[in-house]
Coordinates of C-alpha atoms in Angstrom, one line a residue:
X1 CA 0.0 0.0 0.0
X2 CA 3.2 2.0 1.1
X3 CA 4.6 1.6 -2.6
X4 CA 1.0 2.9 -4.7
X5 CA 0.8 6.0 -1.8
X6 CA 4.5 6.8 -3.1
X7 CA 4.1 5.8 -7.1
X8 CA 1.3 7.8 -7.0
X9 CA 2.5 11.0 -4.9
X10 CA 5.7 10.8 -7.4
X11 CA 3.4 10.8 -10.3
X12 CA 0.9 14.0 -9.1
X13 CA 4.0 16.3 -8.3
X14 CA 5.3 15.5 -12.0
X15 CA 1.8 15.9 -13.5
X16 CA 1.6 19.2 -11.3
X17 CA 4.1 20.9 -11.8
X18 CA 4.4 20.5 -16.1
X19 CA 0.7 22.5 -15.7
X20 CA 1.4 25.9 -16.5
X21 CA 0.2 29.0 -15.4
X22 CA -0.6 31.1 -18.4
X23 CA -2.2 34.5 -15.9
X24 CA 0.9 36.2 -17.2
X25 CA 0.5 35.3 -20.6
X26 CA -0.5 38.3 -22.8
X27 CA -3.6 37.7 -24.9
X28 CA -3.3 37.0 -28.5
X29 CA -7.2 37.0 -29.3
X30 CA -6.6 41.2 -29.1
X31 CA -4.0 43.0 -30.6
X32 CA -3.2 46.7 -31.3
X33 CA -4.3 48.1 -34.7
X34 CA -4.9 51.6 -36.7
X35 CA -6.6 52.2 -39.8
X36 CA -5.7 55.2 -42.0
X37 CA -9.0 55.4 -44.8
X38 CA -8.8 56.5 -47.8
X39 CA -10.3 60.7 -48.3
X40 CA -14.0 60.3 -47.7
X41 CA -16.6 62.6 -49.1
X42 CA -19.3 63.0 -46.8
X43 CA -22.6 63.2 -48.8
X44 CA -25.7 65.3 -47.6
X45 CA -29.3 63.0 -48.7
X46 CA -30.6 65.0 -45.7
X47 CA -30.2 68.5 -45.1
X48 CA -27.1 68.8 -43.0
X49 CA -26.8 64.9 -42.1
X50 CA -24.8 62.3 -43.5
X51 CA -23.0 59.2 -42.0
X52 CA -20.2 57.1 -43.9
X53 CA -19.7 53.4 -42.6
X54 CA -16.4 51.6 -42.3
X55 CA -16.2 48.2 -41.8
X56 CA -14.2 46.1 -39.3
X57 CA -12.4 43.1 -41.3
X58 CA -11.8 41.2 -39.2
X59 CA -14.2 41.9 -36.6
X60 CA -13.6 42.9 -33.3
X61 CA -14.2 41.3 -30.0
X62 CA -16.7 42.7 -27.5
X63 CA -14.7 43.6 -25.1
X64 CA -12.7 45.9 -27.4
X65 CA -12.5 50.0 -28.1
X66 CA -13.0 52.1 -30.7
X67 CA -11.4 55.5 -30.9
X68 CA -11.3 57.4 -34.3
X69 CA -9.4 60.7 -34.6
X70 CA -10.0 63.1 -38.2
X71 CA -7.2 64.2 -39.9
X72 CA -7.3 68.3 -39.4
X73 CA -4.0 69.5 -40.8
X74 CA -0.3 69.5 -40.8
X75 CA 2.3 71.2 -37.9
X76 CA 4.9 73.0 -38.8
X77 CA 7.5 70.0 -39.2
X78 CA 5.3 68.3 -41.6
X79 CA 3.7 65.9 -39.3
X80 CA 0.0 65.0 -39.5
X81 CA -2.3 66.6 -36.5
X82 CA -4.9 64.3 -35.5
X83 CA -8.4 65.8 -33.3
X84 CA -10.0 62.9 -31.2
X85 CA -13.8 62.6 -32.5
X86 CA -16.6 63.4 -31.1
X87 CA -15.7 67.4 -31.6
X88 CA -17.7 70.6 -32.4
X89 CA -16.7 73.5 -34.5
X90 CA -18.7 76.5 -33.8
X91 CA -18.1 78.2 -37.6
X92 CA -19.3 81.4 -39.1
X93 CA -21.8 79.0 -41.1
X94 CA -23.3 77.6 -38.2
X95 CA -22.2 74.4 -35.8
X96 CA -20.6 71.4 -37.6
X97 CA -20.4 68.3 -35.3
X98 CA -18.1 64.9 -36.0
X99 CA -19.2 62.0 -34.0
X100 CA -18.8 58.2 -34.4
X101 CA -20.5 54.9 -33.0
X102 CA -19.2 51.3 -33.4
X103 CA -19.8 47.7 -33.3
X104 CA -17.9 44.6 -33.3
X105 CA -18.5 44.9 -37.3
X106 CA -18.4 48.5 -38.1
X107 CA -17.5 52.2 -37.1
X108 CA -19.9 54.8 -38.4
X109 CA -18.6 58.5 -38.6
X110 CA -21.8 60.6 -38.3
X111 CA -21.5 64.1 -39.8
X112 CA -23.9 66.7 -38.4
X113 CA -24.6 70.7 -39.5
X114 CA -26.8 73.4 -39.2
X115 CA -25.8 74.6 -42.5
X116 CA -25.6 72.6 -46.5
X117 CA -22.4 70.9 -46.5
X118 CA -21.6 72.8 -49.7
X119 CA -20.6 75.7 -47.8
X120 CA -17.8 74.1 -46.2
X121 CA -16.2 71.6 -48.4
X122 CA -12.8 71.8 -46.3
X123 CA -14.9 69.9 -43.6
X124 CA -16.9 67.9 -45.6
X125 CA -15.0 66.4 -48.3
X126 CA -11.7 64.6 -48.4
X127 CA -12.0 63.8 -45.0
X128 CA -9.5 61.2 -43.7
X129 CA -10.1 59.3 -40.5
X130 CA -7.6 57.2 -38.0
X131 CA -9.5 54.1 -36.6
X132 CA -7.3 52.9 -33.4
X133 CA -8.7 49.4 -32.2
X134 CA -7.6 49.3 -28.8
X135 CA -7.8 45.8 -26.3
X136 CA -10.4 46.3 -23.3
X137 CA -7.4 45.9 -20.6
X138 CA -5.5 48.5 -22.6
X139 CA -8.3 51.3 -22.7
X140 CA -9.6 50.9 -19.5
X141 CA -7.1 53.6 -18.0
X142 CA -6.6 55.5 -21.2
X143 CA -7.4 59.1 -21.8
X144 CA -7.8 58.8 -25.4
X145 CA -8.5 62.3 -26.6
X146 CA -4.7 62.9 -27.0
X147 CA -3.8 60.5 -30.2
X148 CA 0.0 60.2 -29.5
X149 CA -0.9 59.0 -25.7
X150 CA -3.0 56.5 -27.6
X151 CA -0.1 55.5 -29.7
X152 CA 2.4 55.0 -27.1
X153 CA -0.3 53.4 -24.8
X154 CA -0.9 50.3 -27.8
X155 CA 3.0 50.4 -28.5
X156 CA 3.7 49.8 -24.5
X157 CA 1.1 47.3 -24.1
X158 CA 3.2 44.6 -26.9
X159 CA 0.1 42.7 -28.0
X160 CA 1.4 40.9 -30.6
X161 CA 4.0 43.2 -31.9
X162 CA 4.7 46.6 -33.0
X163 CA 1.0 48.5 -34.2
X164 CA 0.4 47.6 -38.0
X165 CA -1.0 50.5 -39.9
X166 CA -3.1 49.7 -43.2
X167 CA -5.6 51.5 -45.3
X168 CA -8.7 50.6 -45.1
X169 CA -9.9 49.8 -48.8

């Protein structure tokens, strides 16, 4: 009885200890990604309304975020300036509003005025947008109005490697 107690006590610590724990393992389901689209023309069917839909290939997992940022110029050292969306612009024209939703299969940008869209083409056409996909466990303490906080934030978290950057066709 001695020798089965021992045989198997000898065979549970080997079986024990080649379990793993994978807590520390980073998750490979979620990984960091921005999309750059192409210039988008937003079109007005309703009087100072109009919505453009981009979808998620491949889609994302519930438990992810969404943060889109519009392109709104250039600095001085040539580098692209990128405004976090929602945002307002209170213009001579009237009020022009940028805000977005998403889902796990798409991100809508939603392009509101007060005004016909013809009288501000510079907002309303060409338009490129940034879509950053960011892991739940990386947004959660994010403050992601500031794009280049954003950026390091994915970088830091090393999900999978360095952040892949494609246009969305």
């Amino acid at each position: 009885m001695k020798k089965i107690f021992l045989l198997l006590s000898i065979v549970s610590v080997f079986g024990l200890t080649a379990c793993s724990n994978d807590d520390d393992r980073v998750d490979q389901d979620t990984f960091p990604e921005t999309f750059e689209t192409k210039p988008i023309t937003f079109l007005e069917n309703t009087p100072g309304v109009s919505q453009v839909v981009i979808p998620l290939v491949p889609k994302i997992l519930a438990s992810d975020v969404v943060l889109v940022y519009r392109l709104s110029g250039v600095n001085n050292l040539g580098n692209d300036i990128w405004e976090p969306i929602p945002t307002s612009y209170d213009l001579p024209q009237g009020r022009l509003n940028y805000n977005f939703d998403f889902s796990v299969d798409d991100v809508v940008v939603y392009l509101n005025t007060n005004f016909s869209f013809s009288l501000r083409p510079d907002f309303t056409a060409s338009q490129i947008f940034k879509i950053a996909l960011v892991p739940g466990f990386v947004a959660k303490d994010l403050k992601s109005n500031d794009y280049n906080v954003v950026m390091s934030a994915l970088e830091n978290a090393k999900v999978k490697g360095n952040i892949k950057i494609e246009t969305i066709k």
